[in-house]
Amino acid sequence: MRRIVFTLALIGCFFSAMAQDGVGATVAKKALTHSHDFLLLQLSYDGWSGLPAGVKTGFNRGFNAYFMYDVPLQHHLSVAPGIGFGTSGIYLKDYRLDNSTSNVNTVPSFSSSDNNGRFKIATTYLDIPVELRYRQNEENANKGFKAAIGIKAGYLLNAHTKEQLSVNNSRVIEKESSRRYFNNFRFAATARISLGNIGLFGTYNLNPIFKNTSQIDISAYSIGICLSGL
């Protein structure tokens, strides 16, 4: 990630230096206006469908960051593969999930708790998204209407639970990091629409969150805002 950021900084410096002379200014201006949505940043509300009866969630949120490579197909259309990270935090209301390695159960189960909504299930994925894109302004992705549909495949890097409890009038935080219940891979359908650099997006997982679905079959979804550019 640091190497990517460093490379982008060098490219920015290069364009800035070119802009200081007449010919270089023209080339730099042309390169900057031919945006191809190289960078996607997404902030979302995340949800789980298929939760057991009585189990509710709170203000869940997620964040995705992807680097994409735009390949033109024909007028206004292109395909863009990419790579990046996706994170999600699901907050349970008065329930908890025992994710400890000492738990011998193979099926995830939710139990009631007095944590007052302070129980979080967090996941981090390495994602490979692919989009089919439409751009109204094919020369400049920073302007005009844009739409994209696609899929993404993700590999689970981390899954952990975090619970805040009150013990003897003191706050205690318990954290359990384990992927024992979770599918190592996720596959999701994606869609987004934008006007210029700002838009809306949505995703829906095509496979369940947990490995064992004999008792619960939960799928994840996200809706939110997207910032695209470069």
mmCIF file of C-alpha atoms in Angstrom:
data_model
loop_
_atom_site.group_PDB
_atom_site.id
_atom_site.type_symbol
_atom_site.label_atom_id
_atom_site.label_comp_id
_atom_site.label_asym_id
_atom_site.label_seq_id
_atom_site.Cartn_x
_atom_site.Cartn_y
_atom_site.Cartn_z
ATOM 1 C CA MET A 1 0.000 0.000 0.000
ATOM 2 C CA ARG A 2 2.836 2.420 0.850
ATOM 3 C CA ARG A 3 4.486 1.685 -2.517
ATOM 4 C CA ILE A 4 1.244 2.472 -4.355
ATOM 5 C CA VAL A 5 0.793 5.768 -2.502
ATOM 6 C CA PHE A 6 4.452 6.652 -3.182
ATOM 7 C CA THR A 7 4.038 5.876 -6.887
ATOM 8 C CA LEU A 8 0.923 8.063 -7.122
ATOM 9 C CA ALA A 9 2.822 10.895 -5.416
ATOM 10 C CA LEU A 10 5.647 10.621 -7.977
ATOM 11 C CA ILE A 11 3.140 10.748 -10.838
ATOM 12 C CA GLY A 12 1.598 13.879 -9.322
ATOM 13 C CA CYS A 13 5.013 15.538 -9.060
ATOM 14 C CA PHE A 14 5.737 14.621 -12.685
ATOM 15 C CA PHE A 15 2.562 16.295 -13.934
ATOM 16 C CA SER A 16 3.260 19.356 -11.784
ATOM 17 C CA ALA A 17 6.741 19.743 -13.290
ATOM 18 C CA MET A 18 5.385 19.394 -16.833
ATOM 19 C CA ALA A 19 2.827 22.119 -16.211
ATOM 20 C CA GLN A 20 5.607 24.700 -15.701
ATOM 21 C CA ASP A 21 6.457 24.924 -19.415
ATOM 22 C CA GLY A 22 4.244 25.593 -22.433
ATOM 23 C CA VAL A 23 4.271 22.210 -24.150
ATOM 24 C CA GLY A 24 4.369 20.319 -20.883
ATOM 25 C CA ALA A 25 1.348 22.259 -19.586
ATOM 26 C CA THR A 26 -0.738 21.122 -22.561
ATOM 27 C CA VAL A 27 0.262 17.484 -22.160
ATOM 28 C CA ALA A 28 -0.314 17.536 -18.400
ATOM 29 C CA LYS A 29 -3.731 19.164 -18.757
ATOM 30 C CA LYS A 30 -4.786 16.573 -21.333
ATOM 31 C CA ALA A 31 -3.598 13.689 -19.156
ATOM 32 C CA LEU A 32 -5.413 14.984 -16.099
ATOM 33 C CA THR A 33 -8.719 15.524 -17.880
ATOM 34 C CA HIS A 34 -8.719 11.973 -19.276
ATOM 35 C CA SER A 35 -9.757 10.471 -15.961
ATOM 36 C CA HIS A 36 -10.472 6.737 -15.901
ATOM 37 C CA ASP A 37 -11.733 6.231 -12.325
ATOM 38 C CA PHE A 38 -8.496 4.605 -11.228
ATOM 39 C CA LEU A 39 -9.379 4.996 -7.537
ATOM 40 C CA LEU A 40 -12.665 3.983 -5.874
ATOM 41 C CA LEU A 41 -13.450 4.878 -2.253
ATOM 42 C CA GLN A 42 -16.725 3.587 -0.777
ATOM 43 C CA LEU A 43 -18.394 4.306 2.563
ATOM 44 C CA SER A 44 -21.387 2.104 3.320
ATOM 45 C CA TYR A 45 -24.133 0.976 5.604
ATOM 46 C CA ASP A 46 -23.757 -2.807 5.929
ATOM 47 C CA GLY A 47 -26.449 -5.320 6.746
ATOM 48 C CA TRP A 48 -27.005 -9.053 7.188
ATOM 49 C CA SER A 49 -30.111 -10.744 5.798
ATOM 50 C CA GLY A 50 -31.283 -14.043 7.273
ATOM 51 C CA LEU A 51 -30.534 -13.288 10.938
ATOM 52 C CA PRO A 52 -32.288 -15.505 13.510
ATOM 53 C CA ALA A 53 -35.590 -14.228 14.882
ATOM 54 C CA GLY A 54 -35.079 -11.536 17.517
ATOM 55 C CA VAL A 55 -31.476 -10.737 16.583
ATOM 56 C CA LYS A 56 -31.118 -7.138 15.419
ATOM 57 C CA THR A 57 -28.211 -4.980 14.376
ATOM 58 C CA GLY A 58 -27.388 -1.311 14.869
ATOM 59 C CA PHE A 59 -25.617 1.313 12.770
ATOM 60 C CA ASN A 60 -23.340 -1.031 10.827
ATOM 61 C CA ARG A 61 -20.732 0.480 8.550
ATOM 62 C CA GLY A 62 -18.054 -0.484 6.075
ATOM 63 C CA PHE A 63 -15.269 1.000 3.974
ATOM 64 C CA ASN A 64 -13.760 -0.151 0.673
ATOM 65 C CA ALA A 65 -10.747 1.130 -1.272
ATOM 66 C CA TYR A 66 -9.971 -0.213 -4.749
ATOM 67 C CA PHE A 67 -7.447 0.534 -7.465
ATOM 68 C CA MET A 68 -8.937 -0.154 -10.921
ATOM 69 C CA TYR A 69 -7.493 -0.376 -14.430
ATOM 70 C CA ASP A 70 -9.859 0.890 -17.125
ATOM 71 C CA VAL A 71 -9.780 -0.913 -20.506
ATOM 72 C CA PRO A 72 -11.912 0.750 -23.259
ATOM 73 C CA LEU A 73 -14.172 -1.596 -25.260
ATOM 74 C CA GLN A 74 -16.134 0.732 -27.536
ATOM 75 C CA HIS A 75 -17.815 4.139 -27.364
ATOM 76 C CA HIS A 76 -18.842 4.895 -23.765
ATOM 77 C CA LEU A 77 -18.139 1.317 -22.575
ATOM 78 C CA SER A 78 -15.138 -0.161 -20.774
ATOM 79 C CA VAL A 79 -14.179 -3.006 -18.471
ATOM 80 C CA ALA A 80 -12.128 -2.450 -15.331
ATOM 81 C CA PRO A 81 -10.468 -5.114 -13.148
ATOM 82 C CA GLY A 82 -8.950 -4.070 -9.853
ATOM 83 C CA ILE A 83 -7.678 -4.947 -6.409
ATOM 84 C CA GLY A 84 -8.166 -3.534 -2.933
ATOM 85 C CA PHE A 85 -9.530 -3.999 0.571
ATOM 86 C CA GLY A 86 -13.024 -4.161 2.030
ATOM 87 C CA THR A 87 -13.879 -3.832 5.729
ATOM 88 C CA SER A 88 -17.188 -4.244 7.559
ATOM 89 C CA GLY A 89 -18.411 -3.809 11.119
ATOM 90 C CA ILE A 90 -21.727 -5.347 12.255
ATOM 91 C CA TYR A 91 -23.063 -4.228 15.663
ATOM 92 C CA LEU A 92 -25.434 -6.598 17.456
ATOM 93 C CA LYS A 93 -28.158 -5.260 19.781
ATOM 94 C CA ASP A 94 -28.296 -7.176 23.074
ATOM 95 C CA TYR A 95 -26.849 -10.299 21.452
ATOM 96 C CA ARG A 96 -23.417 -11.806 21.046
ATOM 97 C CA LEU A 97 -21.636 -14.431 18.971
ATOM 98 C CA ASP A 98 -19.151 -16.721 20.737
ATOM 99 C CA ASN A 99 -16.154 -16.615 18.399
ATOM 100 C CA SER A 100 -13.581 -17.901 20.901
ATOM 101 C CA THR A 101 -11.247 -20.695 19.851
ATOM 102 C CA SER A 102 -12.177 -22.593 23.030
ATOM 103 C CA ASN A 103 -15.761 -22.965 21.778
ATOM 104 C CA VAL A 104 -16.150 -26.529 20.455
ATOM 105 C CA ASN A 105 -19.350 -25.798 18.510
ATOM 106 C CA THR A 106 -19.060 -25.964 14.710
ATOM 107 C CA VAL A 107 -22.259 -24.014 14.101
ATOM 108 C CA PRO A 108 -22.300 -20.263 14.923
ATOM 109 C CA SER A 109 -25.010 -19.325 17.396
ATOM 110 C CA PHE A 110 -26.237 -16.043 18.839
ATOM 111 C CA SER A 111 -27.054 -15.678 22.525
ATOM 112 C CA SER A 112 -28.718 -12.847 24.424
ATOM 113 C CA SER A 113 -26.488 -10.429 26.310
ATOM 114 C CA ASP A 114 -26.691 -7.275 28.402
ATOM 115 C CA ASN A 115 -23.952 -5.539 26.408
ATOM 116 C CA ASN A 116 -26.439 -2.793 25.368
ATOM 117 C CA GLY A 117 -25.495 -2.989 21.709
ATOM 118 C CA ARG A 118 -21.746 -2.896 22.255
ATOM 119 C CA PHE A 119 -20.864 -6.102 20.402
ATOM 120 C CA LYS A 120 -19.094 -5.840 17.042
ATOM 121 C CA ILE A 121 -18.345 -8.447 14.368
ATOM 122 C CA ALA A 122 -15.582 -7.130 12.093
ATOM 123 C CA THR A 123 -14.245 -8.576 8.847
ATOM 124 C CA THR A 124 -11.500 -7.546 6.412
ATOM 125 C CA TYR A 125 -11.212 -8.902 2.859
ATOM 126 C CA LEU A 126 -8.703 -8.685 0.054
ATOM 127 C CA ASP A 127 -11.004 -8.049 -2.925
ATOM 128 C CA ILE A 128 -10.644 -8.400 -6.686
ATOM 129 C CA PRO A 129 -13.483 -6.443 -8.343
ATOM 130 C CA VAL A 130 -14.349 -6.373 -12.056
ATOM 131 C CA GLU A 131 -16.724 -3.777 -13.514
ATOM 132 C CA LEU A 132 -18.466 -3.241 -16.847
ATOM 133 C CA ARG A 133 -18.674 0.534 -17.113
ATOM 134 C CA TYR A 134 -20.731 3.080 -19.034
ATOM 135 C CA ARG A 135 -19.622 6.728 -19.231
ATOM 136 C CA GLN A 136 -21.672 9.492 -20.784
ATOM 137 C CA ASN A 137 -18.501 11.552 -21.229
ATOM 138 C CA GLU A 138 -16.032 8.990 -22.520
ATOM 139 C CA GLU A 139 -13.161 11.490 -22.541
ATOM 140 C CA ASN A 140 -13.455 12.621 -18.944
ATOM 141 C CA ALA A 141 -14.792 10.413 -16.135
ATOM 142 C CA ASN A 142 -14.871 13.433 -13.810
ATOM 143 C CA LYS A 143 -17.954 14.742 -15.612
ATOM 144 C CA GLY A 144 -21.318 13.401 -16.695
ATOM 145 C CA PHE A 145 -23.391 10.357 -15.819
ATOM 146 C CA LYS A 146 -21.645 7.048 -15.093
ATOM 147 C CA ALA A 147 -22.912 3.560 -14.302
ATOM 148 C CA ALA A 148 -21.251 0.222 -13.632
ATOM 149 C CA ILE A 149 -22.225 -3.345 -12.823
ATOM 150 C CA GLY A 150 -19.858 -6.104 -11.830
ATOM 151 C CA ILE A 151 -18.735 -8.803 -9.460
ATOM 152 C CA LYS A 152 -16.028 -9.083 -6.871
ATOM 153 C CA ALA A 153 -14.256 -12.001 -5.245
ATOM 154 C CA GLY A 154 -12.739 -11.580 -1.801
ATOM 155 C CA TYR A 155 -10.449 -13.540 0.489
ATOM 156 C CA LEU A 156 -10.997 -13.183 4.239
ATOM 157 C CA LEU A 157 -7.898 -11.713 5.878
ATOM 158 C CA ASN A 158 -9.306 -11.193 9.369
ATOM 159 C CA ALA A 159 -12.471 -11.815 11.358
ATOM 160 C CA HIS A 160 -12.878 -10.841 14.980
ATOM 161 C CA THR A 161 -15.465 -9.946 17.582
ATOM 162 C CA LYS A 162 -15.216 -7.081 20.051
ATOM 163 C CA GLU A 163 -17.405 -6.697 23.129
ATOM 164 C CA GLN A 164 -17.577 -3.890 25.685
ATOM 165 C CA LEU A 165 -18.715 -4.935 29.154
ATOM 166 C CA SER A 166 -19.083 -3.259 32.514
ATOM 167 C CA VAL A 167 -17.338 -5.192 35.305
ATOM 168 C CA ASN A 168 -17.342 -3.671 38.802
ATOM 169 C CA ASN A 169 -18.193 -0.276 37.293
ATOM 170 C CA SER A 170 -15.179 -0.498 34.977
ATOM 171 C CA ARG A 171 -15.227 -0.862 31.215
ATOM 172 C CA VAL A 172 -13.753 -4.120 29.946
ATOM 173 C CA ILE A 173 -13.140 -4.878 26.263
ATOM 174 C CA GLU A 174 -12.949 -8.491 25.109
ATOM 175 C CA LYS A 175 -11.654 -9.253 21.629
ATOM 176 C CA GLU A 176 -11.635 -12.662 19.938
ATOM 177 C CA SER A 177 -9.897 -13.065 16.590
ATOM 178 C CA SER A 178 -10.847 -16.231 14.703
ATOM 179 C CA ARG A 179 -12.055 -17.237 11.223
ATOM 180 C CA ARG A 180 -13.408 -20.584 12.419
ATOM 181 C CA TYR A 181 -17.047 -19.891 11.528
ATOM 182 C CA PHE A 182 -16.513 -17.701 8.460
ATOM 183 C CA ASN A 183 -16.215 -18.606 4.806
ATOM 184 C CA ASN A 184 -12.701 -17.865 3.565
ATOM 185 C CA PHE A 185 -14.062 -16.483 0.290
ATOM 186 C CA ARG A 186 -16.909 -14.183 -0.657
ATOM 187 C CA PHE A 187 -18.503 -13.478 -4.024
ATOM 188 C CA ALA A 188 -20.698 -10.427 -4.510
ATOM 189 C CA ALA A 189 -22.663 -8.659 -7.231
ATOM 190 C CA THR A 190 -21.970 -4.916 -7.434
ATOM 191 C CA ALA A 191 -23.590 -1.864 -9.012
ATOM 192 C CA ARG A 192 -23.020 1.878 -8.865
ATOM 193 C CA ILE A 193 -24.217 5.105 -10.477
ATOM 194 C CA SER A 194 -22.467 8.462 -10.347
ATOM 195 C CA LEU A 195 -22.691 12.021 -11.524
ATOM 196 C CA GLY A 196 -19.134 13.166 -11.890
ATOM 197 C CA ASN A 197 -16.959 11.949 -9.042
ATOM 198 C CA ILE A 198 -19.705 11.254 -6.476
ATOM 199 C CA GLY A 199 -22.291 8.500 -6.622
ATOM 200 C CA LEU A 200 -24.170 5.666 -4.953
ATOM 201 C CA PHE A 201 -23.325 1.973 -4.893
ATOM 202 C CA GLY A 202 -24.667 -1.326 -3.663
ATOM 203 C CA THR A 203 -23.398 -4.894 -3.240
ATOM 204 C CA TYR A 204 -25.005 -8.214 -2.367
ATOM 205 C CA ASN A 205 -23.113 -11.364 -1.398
ATOM 206 C CA LEU A 206 -23.844 -14.412 -3.541
ATOM 207 C CA ASN A 207 -22.624 -16.862 -0.906
ATOM 208 C CA PRO A 208 -23.294 -16.984 2.877
ATOM 209 C CA ILE A 209 -21.088 -15.393 5.522
ATOM 210 C CA PHE A 210 -20.674 -18.578 7.567
ATOM 211 C CA LYS A 211 -19.396 -22.000 6.519
ATOM 212 C CA ASN A 212 -22.079 -24.050 8.252
ATOM 213 C CA THR A 213 -25.573 -23.036 7.168
ATOM 214 C CA SER A 214 -27.483 -25.922 8.752
ATOM 215 C CA GLN A 215 -29.101 -23.582 11.307
ATOM 216 C CA ILE A 216 -28.578 -20.072 9.930
ATOM 217 C CA ASP A 217 -27.981 -18.804 6.410
ATOM 218 C CA ILE A 218 -26.837 -15.184 6.507
ATOM 219 C CA SER A 219 -25.908 -13.066 3.478
ATOM 220 C CA ALA A 220 -24.306 -9.641 3.567
ATOM 221 C CA TYR A 221 -25.233 -6.496 1.649
ATOM 222 C CA SER A 222 -24.020 -2.901 1.490
ATOM 223 C CA ILE A 223 -25.388 0.438 0.279
ATOM 224 C CA GLY A 224 -23.571 3.719 0.398
ATOM 225 C CA ILE A 225 -21.737 6.558 -1.290
ATOM 226 C CA CYS A 226 -18.815 6.259 -3.667
ATOM 227 C CA LEU A 227 -16.017 8.647 -4.583
ATOM 228 C CA SER A 228 -14.218 7.884 -7.842
ATOM 229 C CA GLY A 229 -11.417 9.629 -9.705
ATOM 230 C CA LEU A 230 -7.835 9.774 -11.012
#
